[in-house]
XYZ file of N, CA and C in Angstrom:
777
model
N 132.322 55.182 -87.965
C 130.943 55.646 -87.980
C 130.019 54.431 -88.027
N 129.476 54.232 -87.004
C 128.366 53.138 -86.979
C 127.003 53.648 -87.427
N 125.797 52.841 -87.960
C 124.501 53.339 -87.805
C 123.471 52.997 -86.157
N 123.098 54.120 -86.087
C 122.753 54.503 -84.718
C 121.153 53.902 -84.782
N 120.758 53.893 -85.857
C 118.798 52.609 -86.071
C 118.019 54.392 -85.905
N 118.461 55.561 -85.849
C 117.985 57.086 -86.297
C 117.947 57.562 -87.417
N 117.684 56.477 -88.824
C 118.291 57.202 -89.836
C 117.232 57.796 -90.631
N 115.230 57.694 -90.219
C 114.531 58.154 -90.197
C 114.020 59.874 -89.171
N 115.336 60.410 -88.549
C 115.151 61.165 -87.701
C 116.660 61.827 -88.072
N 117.127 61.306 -88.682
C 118.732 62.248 -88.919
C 118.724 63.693 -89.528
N 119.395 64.457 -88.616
C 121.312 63.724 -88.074
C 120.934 63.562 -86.995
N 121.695 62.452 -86.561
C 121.731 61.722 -85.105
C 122.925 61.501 -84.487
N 122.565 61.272 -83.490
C 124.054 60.643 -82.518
C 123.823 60.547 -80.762
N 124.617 59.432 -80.991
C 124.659 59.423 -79.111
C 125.353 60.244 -78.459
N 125.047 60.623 -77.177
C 125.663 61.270 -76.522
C 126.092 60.266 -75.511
N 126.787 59.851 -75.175
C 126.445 58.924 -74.142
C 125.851 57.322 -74.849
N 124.585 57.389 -73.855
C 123.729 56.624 -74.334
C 122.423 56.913 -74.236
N 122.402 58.270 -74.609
C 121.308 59.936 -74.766
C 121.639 59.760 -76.163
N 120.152 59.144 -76.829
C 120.188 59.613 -78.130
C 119.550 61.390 -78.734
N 120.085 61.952 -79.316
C 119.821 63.455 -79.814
C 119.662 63.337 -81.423
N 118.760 63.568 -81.756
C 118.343 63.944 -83.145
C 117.657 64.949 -83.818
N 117.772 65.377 -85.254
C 117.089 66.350 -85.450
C 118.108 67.846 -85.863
N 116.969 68.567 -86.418
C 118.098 69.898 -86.792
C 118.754 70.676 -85.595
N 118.382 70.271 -84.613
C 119.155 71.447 -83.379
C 120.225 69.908 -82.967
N 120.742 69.057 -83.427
C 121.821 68.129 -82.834
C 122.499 69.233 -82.352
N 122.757 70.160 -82.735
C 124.891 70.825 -82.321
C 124.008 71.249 -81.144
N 123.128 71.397 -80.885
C 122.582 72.256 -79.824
C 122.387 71.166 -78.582
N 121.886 70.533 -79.008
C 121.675 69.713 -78.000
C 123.062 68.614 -77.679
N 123.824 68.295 -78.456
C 125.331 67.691 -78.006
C 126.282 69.041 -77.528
N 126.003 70.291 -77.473
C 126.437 71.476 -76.237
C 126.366 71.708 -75.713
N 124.840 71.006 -75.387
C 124.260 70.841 -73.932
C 123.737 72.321 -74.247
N 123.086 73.170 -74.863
C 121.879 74.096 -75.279
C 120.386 73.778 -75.385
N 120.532 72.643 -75.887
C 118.857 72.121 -76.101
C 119.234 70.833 -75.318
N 117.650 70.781 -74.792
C 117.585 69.215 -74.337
C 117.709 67.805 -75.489
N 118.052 66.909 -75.360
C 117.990 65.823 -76.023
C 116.650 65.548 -76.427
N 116.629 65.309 -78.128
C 115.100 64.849 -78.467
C 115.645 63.568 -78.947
N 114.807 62.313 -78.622
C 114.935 61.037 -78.951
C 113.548 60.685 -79.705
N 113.640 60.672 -80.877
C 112.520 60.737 -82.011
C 111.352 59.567 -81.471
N 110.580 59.611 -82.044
C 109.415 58.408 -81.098
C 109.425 57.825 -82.249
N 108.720 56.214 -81.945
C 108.711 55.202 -82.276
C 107.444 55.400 -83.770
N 107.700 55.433 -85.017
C 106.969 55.283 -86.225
C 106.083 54.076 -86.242
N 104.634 53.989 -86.420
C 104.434 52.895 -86.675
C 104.093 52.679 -88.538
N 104.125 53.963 -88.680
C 104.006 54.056 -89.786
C 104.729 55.228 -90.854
N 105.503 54.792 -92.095
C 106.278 55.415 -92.763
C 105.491 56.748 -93.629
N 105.931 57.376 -94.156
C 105.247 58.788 -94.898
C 104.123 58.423 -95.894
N 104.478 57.436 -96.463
C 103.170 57.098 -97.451
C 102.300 56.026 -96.838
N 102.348 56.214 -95.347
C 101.107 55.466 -94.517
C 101.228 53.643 -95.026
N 102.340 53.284 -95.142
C 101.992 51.849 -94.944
C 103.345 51.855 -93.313
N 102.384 50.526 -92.770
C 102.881 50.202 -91.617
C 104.360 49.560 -91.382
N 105.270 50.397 -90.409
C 106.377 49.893 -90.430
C 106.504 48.903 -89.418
N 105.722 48.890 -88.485
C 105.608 47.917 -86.979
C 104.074 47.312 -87.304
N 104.118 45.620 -87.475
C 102.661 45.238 -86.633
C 102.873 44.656 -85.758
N 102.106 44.017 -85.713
C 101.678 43.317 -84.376
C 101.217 43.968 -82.915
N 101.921 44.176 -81.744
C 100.930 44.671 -81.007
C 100.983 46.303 -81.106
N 102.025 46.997 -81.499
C 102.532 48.532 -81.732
C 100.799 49.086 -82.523
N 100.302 48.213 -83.987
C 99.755 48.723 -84.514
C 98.000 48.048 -83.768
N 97.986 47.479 -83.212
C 96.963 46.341 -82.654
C 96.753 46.581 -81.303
N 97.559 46.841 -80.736
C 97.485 46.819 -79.196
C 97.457 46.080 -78.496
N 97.285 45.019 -79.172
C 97.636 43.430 -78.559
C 98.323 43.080 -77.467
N 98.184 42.525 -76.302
C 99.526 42.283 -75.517
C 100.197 41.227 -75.922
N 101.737 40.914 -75.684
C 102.482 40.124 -75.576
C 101.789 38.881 -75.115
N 102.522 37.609 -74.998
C 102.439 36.570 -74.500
C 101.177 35.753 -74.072
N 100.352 36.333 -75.217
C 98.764 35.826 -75.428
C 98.893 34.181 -75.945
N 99.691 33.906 -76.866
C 100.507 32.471 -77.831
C 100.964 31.459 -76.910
N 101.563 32.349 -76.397
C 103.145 31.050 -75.583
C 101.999 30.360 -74.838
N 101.690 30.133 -73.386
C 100.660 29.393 -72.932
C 99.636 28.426 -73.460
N 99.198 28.804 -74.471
C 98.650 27.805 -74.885
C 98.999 26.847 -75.927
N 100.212 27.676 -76.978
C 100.886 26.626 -77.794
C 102.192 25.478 -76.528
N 102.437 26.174 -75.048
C 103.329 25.211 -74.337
C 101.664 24.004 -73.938
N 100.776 24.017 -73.360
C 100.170 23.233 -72.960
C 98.898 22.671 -73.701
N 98.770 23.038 -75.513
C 97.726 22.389 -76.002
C 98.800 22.039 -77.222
N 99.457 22.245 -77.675
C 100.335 22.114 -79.252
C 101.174 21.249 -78.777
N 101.601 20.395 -80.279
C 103.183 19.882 -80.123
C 104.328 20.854 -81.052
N 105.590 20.563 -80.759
C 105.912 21.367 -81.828
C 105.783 21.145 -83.335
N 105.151 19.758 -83.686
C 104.812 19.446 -85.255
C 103.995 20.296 -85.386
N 103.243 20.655 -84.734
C 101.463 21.431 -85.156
C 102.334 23.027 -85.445
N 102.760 23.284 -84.497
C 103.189 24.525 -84.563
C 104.281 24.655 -86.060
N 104.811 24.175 -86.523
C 105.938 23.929 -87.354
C 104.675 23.825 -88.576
N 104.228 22.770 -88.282
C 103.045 22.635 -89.855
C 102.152 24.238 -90.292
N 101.593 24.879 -89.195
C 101.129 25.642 -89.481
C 102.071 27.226 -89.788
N 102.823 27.173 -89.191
C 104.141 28.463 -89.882
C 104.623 27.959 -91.412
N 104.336 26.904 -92.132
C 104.839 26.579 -92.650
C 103.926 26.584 -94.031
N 102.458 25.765 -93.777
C 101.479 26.361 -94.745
C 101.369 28.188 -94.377
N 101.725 28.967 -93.774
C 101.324 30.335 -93.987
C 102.072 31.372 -94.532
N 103.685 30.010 -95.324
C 104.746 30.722 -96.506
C 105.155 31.700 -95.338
N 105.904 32.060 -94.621
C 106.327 32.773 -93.933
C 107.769 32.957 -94.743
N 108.575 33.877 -94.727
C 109.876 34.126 -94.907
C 110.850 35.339 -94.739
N 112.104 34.555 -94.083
C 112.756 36.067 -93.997
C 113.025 37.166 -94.976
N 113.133 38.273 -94.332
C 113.208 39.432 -95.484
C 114.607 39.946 -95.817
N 115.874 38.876 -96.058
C 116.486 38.802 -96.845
C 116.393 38.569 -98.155
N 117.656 38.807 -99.104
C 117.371 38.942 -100.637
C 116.803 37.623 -100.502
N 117.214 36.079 -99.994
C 116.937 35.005 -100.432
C 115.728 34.761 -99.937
N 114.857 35.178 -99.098
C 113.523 35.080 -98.942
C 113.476 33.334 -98.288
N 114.695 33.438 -97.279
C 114.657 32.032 -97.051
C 113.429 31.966 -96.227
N 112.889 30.740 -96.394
C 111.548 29.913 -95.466
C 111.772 30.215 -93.849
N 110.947 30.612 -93.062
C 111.502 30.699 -92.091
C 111.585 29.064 -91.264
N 110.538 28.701 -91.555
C 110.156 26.819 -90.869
C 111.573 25.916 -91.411
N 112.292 26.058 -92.967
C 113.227 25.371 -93.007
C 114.493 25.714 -92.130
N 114.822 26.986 -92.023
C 116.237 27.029 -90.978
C 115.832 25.897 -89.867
N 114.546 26.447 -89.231
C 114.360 25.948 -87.674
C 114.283 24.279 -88.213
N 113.962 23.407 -89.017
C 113.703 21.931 -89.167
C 115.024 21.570 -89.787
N 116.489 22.417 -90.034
C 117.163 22.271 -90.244
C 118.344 21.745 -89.228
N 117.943 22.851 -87.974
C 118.438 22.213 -86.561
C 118.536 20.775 -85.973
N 117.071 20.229 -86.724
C 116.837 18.688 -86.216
C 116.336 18.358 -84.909
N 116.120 19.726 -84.394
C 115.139 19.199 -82.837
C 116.714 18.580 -81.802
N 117.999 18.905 -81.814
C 118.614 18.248 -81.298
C 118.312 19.144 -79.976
N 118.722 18.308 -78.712
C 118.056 19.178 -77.341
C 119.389 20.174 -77.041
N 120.025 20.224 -77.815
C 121.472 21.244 -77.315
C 121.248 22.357 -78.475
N 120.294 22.126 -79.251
C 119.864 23.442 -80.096
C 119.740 25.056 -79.800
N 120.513 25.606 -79.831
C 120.080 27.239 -79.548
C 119.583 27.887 -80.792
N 118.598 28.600 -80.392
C 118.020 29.662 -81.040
C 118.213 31.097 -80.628
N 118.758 31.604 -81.423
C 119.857 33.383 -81.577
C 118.466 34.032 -82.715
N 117.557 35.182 -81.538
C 116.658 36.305 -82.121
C 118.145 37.320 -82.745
N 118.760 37.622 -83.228
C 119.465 38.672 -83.859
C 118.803 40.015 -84.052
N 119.395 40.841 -83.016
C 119.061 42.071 -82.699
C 120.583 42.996 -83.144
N 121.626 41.947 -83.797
C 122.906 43.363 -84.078
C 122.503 43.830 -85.508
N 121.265 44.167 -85.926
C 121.858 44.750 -87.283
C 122.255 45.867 -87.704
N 123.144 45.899 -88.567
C 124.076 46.639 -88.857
C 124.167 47.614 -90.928
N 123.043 47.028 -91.131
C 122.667 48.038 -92.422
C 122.576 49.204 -92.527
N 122.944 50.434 -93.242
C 122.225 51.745 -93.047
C 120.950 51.749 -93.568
N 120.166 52.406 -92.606
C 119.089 52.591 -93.343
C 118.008 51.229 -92.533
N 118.403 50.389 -92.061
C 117.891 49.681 -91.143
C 117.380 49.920 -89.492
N 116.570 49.853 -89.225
C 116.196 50.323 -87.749
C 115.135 49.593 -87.213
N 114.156 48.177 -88.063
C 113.707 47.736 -87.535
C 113.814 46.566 -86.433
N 114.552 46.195 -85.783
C 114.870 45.330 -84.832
C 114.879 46.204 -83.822
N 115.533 47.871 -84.308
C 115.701 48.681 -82.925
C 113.777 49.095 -82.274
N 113.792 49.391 -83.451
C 112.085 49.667 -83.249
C 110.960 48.322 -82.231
N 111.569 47.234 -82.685
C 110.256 46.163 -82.269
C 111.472 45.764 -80.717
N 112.118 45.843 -80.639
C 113.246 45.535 -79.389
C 112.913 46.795 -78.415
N 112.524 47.998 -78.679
C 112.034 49.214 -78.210
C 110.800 49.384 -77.407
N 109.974 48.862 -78.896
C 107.981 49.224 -78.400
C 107.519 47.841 -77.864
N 108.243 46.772 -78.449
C 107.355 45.420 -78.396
C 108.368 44.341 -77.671
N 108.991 44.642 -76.866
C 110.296 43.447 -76.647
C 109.422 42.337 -76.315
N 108.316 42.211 -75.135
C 107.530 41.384 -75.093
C 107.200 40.251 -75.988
N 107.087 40.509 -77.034
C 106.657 39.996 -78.319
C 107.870 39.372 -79.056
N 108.861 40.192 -78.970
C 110.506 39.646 -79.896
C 110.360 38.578 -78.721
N 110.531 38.457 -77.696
C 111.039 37.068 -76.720
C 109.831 35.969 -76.773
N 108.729 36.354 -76.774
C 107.476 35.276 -77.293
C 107.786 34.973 -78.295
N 108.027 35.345 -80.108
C 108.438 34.803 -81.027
C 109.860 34.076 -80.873
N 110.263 34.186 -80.111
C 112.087 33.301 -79.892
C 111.251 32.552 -78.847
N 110.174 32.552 -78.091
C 110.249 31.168 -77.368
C 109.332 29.892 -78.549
N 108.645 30.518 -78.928
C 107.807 29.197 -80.157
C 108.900 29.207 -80.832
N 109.998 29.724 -80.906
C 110.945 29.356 -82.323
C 111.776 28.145 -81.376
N 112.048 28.286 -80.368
C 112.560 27.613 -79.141
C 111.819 26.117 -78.847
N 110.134 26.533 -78.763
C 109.455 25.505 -78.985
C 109.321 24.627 -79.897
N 109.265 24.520 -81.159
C 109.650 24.243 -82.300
C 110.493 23.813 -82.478
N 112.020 23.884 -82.707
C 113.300 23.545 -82.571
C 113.408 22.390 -81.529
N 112.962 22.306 -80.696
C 113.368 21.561 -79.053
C 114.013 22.182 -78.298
N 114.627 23.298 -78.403
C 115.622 24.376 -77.899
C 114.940 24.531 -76.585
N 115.763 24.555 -75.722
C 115.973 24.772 -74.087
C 116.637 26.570 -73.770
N 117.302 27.073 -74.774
C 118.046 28.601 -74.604
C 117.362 28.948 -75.948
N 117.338 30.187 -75.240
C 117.924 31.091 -76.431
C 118.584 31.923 -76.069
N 119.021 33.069 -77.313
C 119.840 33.950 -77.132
C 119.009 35.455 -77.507
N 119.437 36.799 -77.201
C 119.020 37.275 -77.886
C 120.332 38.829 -78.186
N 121.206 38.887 -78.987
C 122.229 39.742 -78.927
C 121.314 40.865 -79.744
N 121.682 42.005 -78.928
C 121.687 43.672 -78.965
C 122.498 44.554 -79.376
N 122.705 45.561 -80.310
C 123.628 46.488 -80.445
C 124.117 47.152 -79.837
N 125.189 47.368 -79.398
C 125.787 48.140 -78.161
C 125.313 49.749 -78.641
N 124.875 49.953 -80.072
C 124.768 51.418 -80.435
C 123.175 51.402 -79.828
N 122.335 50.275 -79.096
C 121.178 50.493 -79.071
C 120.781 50.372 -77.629
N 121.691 51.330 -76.489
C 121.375 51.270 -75.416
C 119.867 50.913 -74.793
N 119.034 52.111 -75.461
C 117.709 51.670 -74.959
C 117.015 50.438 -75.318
N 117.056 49.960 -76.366
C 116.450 48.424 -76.862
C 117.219 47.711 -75.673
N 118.486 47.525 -75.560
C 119.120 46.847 -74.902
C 118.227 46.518 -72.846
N 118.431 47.910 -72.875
C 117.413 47.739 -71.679
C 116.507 47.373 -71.631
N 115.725 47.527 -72.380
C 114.406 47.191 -72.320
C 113.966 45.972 -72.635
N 114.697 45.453 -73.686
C 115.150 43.958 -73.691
C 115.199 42.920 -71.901
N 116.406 43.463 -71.697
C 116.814 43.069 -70.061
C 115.431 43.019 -68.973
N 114.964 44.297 -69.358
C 113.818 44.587 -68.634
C 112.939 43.383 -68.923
N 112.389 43.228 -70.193
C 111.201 42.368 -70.382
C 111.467 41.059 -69.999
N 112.824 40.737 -70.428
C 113.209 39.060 -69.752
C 113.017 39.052 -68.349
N 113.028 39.724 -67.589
C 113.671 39.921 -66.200
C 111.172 39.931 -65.805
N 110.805 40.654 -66.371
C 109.450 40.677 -65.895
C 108.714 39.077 -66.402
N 109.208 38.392 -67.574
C 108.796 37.260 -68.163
C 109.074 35.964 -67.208
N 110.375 35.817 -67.016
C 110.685 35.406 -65.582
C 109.709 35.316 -64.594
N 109.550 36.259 -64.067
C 108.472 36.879 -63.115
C 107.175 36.665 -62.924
N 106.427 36.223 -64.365
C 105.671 36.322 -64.739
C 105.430 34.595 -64.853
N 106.245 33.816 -64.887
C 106.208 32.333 -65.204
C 106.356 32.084 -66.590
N 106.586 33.369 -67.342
C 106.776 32.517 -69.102
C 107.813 31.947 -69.613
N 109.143 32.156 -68.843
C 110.298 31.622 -68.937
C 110.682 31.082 -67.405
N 111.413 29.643 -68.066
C 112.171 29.092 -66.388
C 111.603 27.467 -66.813
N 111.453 26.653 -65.691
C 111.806 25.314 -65.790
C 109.919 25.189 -65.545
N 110.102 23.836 -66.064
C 108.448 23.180 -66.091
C 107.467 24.213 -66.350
N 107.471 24.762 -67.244
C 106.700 25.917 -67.784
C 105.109 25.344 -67.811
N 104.030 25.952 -66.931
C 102.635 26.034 -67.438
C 102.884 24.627 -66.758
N 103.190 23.663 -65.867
C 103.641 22.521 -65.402
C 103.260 21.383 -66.550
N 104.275 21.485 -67.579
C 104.775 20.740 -68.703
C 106.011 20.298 -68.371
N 106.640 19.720 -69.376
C 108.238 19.191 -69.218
C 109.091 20.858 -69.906
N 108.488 21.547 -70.322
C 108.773 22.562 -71.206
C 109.629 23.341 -70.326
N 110.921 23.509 -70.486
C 112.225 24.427 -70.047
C 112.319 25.425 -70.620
N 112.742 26.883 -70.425
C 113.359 27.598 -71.538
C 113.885 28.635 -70.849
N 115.203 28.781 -71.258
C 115.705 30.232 -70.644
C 116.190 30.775 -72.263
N 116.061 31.820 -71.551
C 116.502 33.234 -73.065
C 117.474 34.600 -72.054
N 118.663 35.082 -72.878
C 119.320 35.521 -72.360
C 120.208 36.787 -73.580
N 119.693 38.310 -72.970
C 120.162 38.911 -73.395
C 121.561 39.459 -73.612
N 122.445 39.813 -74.785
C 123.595 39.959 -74.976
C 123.809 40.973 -75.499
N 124.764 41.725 -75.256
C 125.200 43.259 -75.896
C 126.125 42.765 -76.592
N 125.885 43.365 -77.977
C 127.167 43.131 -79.157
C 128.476 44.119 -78.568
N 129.289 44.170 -79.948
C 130.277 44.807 -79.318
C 130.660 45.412 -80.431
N 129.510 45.792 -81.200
C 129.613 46.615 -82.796
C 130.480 46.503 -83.856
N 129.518 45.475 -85.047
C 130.452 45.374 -85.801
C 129.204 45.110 -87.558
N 129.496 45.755 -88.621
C 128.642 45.719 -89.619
C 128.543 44.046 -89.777
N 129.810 43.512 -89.646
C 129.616 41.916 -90.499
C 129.066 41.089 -89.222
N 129.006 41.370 -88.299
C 128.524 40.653 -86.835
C 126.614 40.167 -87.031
N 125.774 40.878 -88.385
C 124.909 40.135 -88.894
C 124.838 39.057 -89.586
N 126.279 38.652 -89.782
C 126.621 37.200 -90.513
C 126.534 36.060 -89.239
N 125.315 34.962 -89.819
C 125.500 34.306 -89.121
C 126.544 33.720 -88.025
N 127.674 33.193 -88.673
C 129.057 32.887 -88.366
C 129.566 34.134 -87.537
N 129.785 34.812 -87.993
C 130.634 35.953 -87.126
C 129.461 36.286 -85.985
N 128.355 36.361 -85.762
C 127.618 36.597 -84.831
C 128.067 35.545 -84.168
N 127.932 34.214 -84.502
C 128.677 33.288 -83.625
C 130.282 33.276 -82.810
N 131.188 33.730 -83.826
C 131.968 34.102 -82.976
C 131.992 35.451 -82.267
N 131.547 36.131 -82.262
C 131.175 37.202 -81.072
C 130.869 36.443 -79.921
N 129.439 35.620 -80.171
C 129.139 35.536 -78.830
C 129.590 34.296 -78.197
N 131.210 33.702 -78.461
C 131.750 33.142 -77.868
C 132.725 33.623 -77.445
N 132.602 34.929 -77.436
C 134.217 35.806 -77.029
C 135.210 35.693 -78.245
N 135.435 35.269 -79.376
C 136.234 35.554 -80.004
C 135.844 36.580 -80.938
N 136.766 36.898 -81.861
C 136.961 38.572 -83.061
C 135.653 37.587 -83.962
N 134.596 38.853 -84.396
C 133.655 38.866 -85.107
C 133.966 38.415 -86.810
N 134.267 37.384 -86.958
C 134.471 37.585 -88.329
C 133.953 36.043 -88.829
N 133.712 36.126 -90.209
C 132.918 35.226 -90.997
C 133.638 33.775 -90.765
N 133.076 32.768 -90.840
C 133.744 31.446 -90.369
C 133.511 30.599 -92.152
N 134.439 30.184 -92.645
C 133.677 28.923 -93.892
C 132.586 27.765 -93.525
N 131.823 27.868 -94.646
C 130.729 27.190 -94.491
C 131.465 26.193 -95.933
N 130.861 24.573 -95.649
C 130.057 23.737 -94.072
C 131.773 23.635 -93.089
N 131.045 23.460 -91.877
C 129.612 22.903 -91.251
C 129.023 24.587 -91.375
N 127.782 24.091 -91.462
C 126.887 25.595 -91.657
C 126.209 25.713 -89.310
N 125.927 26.341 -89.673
C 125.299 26.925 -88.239
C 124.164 25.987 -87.783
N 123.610 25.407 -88.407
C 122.512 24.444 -88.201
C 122.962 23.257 -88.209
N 124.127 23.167 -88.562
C 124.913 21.653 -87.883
C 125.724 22.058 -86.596
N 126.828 22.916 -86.429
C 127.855 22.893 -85.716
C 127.642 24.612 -85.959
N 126.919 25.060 -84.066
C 126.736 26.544 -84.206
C 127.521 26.782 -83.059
N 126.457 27.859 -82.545
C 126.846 28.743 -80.920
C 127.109 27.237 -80.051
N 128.547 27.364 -79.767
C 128.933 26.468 -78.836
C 129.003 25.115 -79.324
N 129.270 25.180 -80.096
C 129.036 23.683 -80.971
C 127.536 22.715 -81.192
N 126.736 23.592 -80.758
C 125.682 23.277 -81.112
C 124.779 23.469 -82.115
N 123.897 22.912 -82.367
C 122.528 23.680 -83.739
C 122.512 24.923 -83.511
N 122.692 25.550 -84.592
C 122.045 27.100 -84.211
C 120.680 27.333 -85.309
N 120.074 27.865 -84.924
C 118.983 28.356 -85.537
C 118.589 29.769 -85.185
N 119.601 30.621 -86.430
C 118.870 32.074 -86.727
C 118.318 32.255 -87.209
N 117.776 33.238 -86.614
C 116.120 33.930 -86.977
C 116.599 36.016 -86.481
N 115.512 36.516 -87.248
C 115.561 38.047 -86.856
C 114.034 38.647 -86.335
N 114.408 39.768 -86.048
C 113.746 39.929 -84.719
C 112.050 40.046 -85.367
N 111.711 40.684 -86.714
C 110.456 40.804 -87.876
C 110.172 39.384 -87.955
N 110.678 38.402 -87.987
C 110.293 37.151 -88.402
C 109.682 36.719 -87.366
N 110.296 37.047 -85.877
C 109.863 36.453 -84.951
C 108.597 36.547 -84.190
N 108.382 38.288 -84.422
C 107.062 38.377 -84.002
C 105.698 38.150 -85.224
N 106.179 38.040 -86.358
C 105.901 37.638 -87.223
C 105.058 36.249 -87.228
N 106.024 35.335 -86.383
C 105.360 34.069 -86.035
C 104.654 33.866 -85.083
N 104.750 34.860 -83.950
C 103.765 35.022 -82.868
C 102.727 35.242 -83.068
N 102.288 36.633 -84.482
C 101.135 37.074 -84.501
C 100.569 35.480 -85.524
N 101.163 35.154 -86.107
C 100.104 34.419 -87.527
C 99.456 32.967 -86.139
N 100.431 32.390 -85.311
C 99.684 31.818 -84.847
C 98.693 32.203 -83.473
N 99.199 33.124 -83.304
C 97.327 34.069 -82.375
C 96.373 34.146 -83.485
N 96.711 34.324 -84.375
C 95.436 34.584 -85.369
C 94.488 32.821 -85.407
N 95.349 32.036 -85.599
C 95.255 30.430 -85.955
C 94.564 29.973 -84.353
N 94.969 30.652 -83.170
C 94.499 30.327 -82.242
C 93.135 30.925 -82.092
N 92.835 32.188 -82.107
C 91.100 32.668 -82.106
C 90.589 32.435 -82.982
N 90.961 32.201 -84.101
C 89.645 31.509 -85.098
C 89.322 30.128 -84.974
């Protein structure tokens, strides 16, 4: 039994990769009722917000990237995530600016947005990978920028068909669009980002074991040191980050940019 990121809409389940939720499930996995796929919350029952940035704002995507690639260095960008106490929303409330200055700027650095999570009761990565993918791949490219990172990564839950697409989708229009690819904004600035389907596994949110997933080997925890920010994905720096943090850092420096 995996968690399906429905656990605000349960009972749930895939059919396929037809999500069905709600009190008529038996009905609709009998093929009696049509499939209801619950819509996107921006906000929880006692009205505080479960999505910001552009979901609650309307903001578009990729307002940041452009001008932090052709007016910022990555010190500026790093200094200012850094006075604005940012941190992940793990128990340890780690810094988000120390993982990434932990990497060391080496140019073989990857940066991994982590989209497998695997908590019950968790569904926000499915949510902002859903309404806002735009935005998850703008926060992994300043995290990219920052770092010195040339890739990133961005792995998906195989239980999260639609994020997954839509994911694919947005890289594939960003591309398109000139925000990803070589001499970006005609800078020296490179960056490709590249979506990955997990292959479902609860501990595959461990740094390490996310790493071995996405080298093709069995998902499981590696001993630390070397930690991931010395010797990661591919033997390189890794610098994880999750998908709240990331747009997280997109919005605080749009804010830093219009004022």
């Amino acid at each position: 039994m995996r968690c399906l990121g429905y656990c605000y809409a349960g009972p749930a389940a895939l059919d396929g990769e037809v999500p069905c939720t709600g009190p008529t499930l038996a009905g609709q996995l009998a093929g009696w009722e049509p499939p209801r796929a619950p819509g996107i919350p921006a906000a929880d029952a006692t009205g505080d917000p479960v999505l910001l940035g552009g979901v609650v704002s309307g903001e578009r995507p990729w307002q940041v990237w452009p001008r932090t690639v052709t007016e910022r260095t990555p010190a500026e960008v790093h200094q200012q995530l850094a006075a604005s106490g940012l941190r992940g929303r793990g128990g340890a409330g780690f810094r988000v600016v120390a993982k990434w200055a932990a990497a060391g700027r080496r140019p073989d650095t990857v940066v991994v947005a982590n989209g497998d999570e695997g908590d019950p009761g968790s569904y926000a990565d499915r949510l902002l990978m859903e309404a806002d993918p735009g935005r998850v791949l703008q926060g992994l490219a300043l995290a990219c920028f920052t770092c010195g990172a040339a890739k990133g990564v961005v792995p998906v839950r195989s239980e999260y068909p639609m994020a997954l697409a839509r994911m694919r989708e947005a890289v594939g229009q960003a591309y398109a669009d000139g925000q990803l690819g070589p001499s970006l904004y005609g800078t020296t600035t490179t960056l490709d980002i590249q979506v990955v389907e997990g292959a479902g596994s609860y501990v595959a949110g461990e740094a390490t074991a996310l790493i071995a997933g996405l080298e093709g080997g069995r998902r499981c925890a590696r001993p630390r040191p070397p930690y991931p920010t010395e010797r990661g994905l591919w033997g390189a720096p890794h610098a994880p980050r999750r998908c709240p943090q990331q747009t997280a850092a997109a919005r605080l420096l749009r804010r830093r940019c219009v004022a």
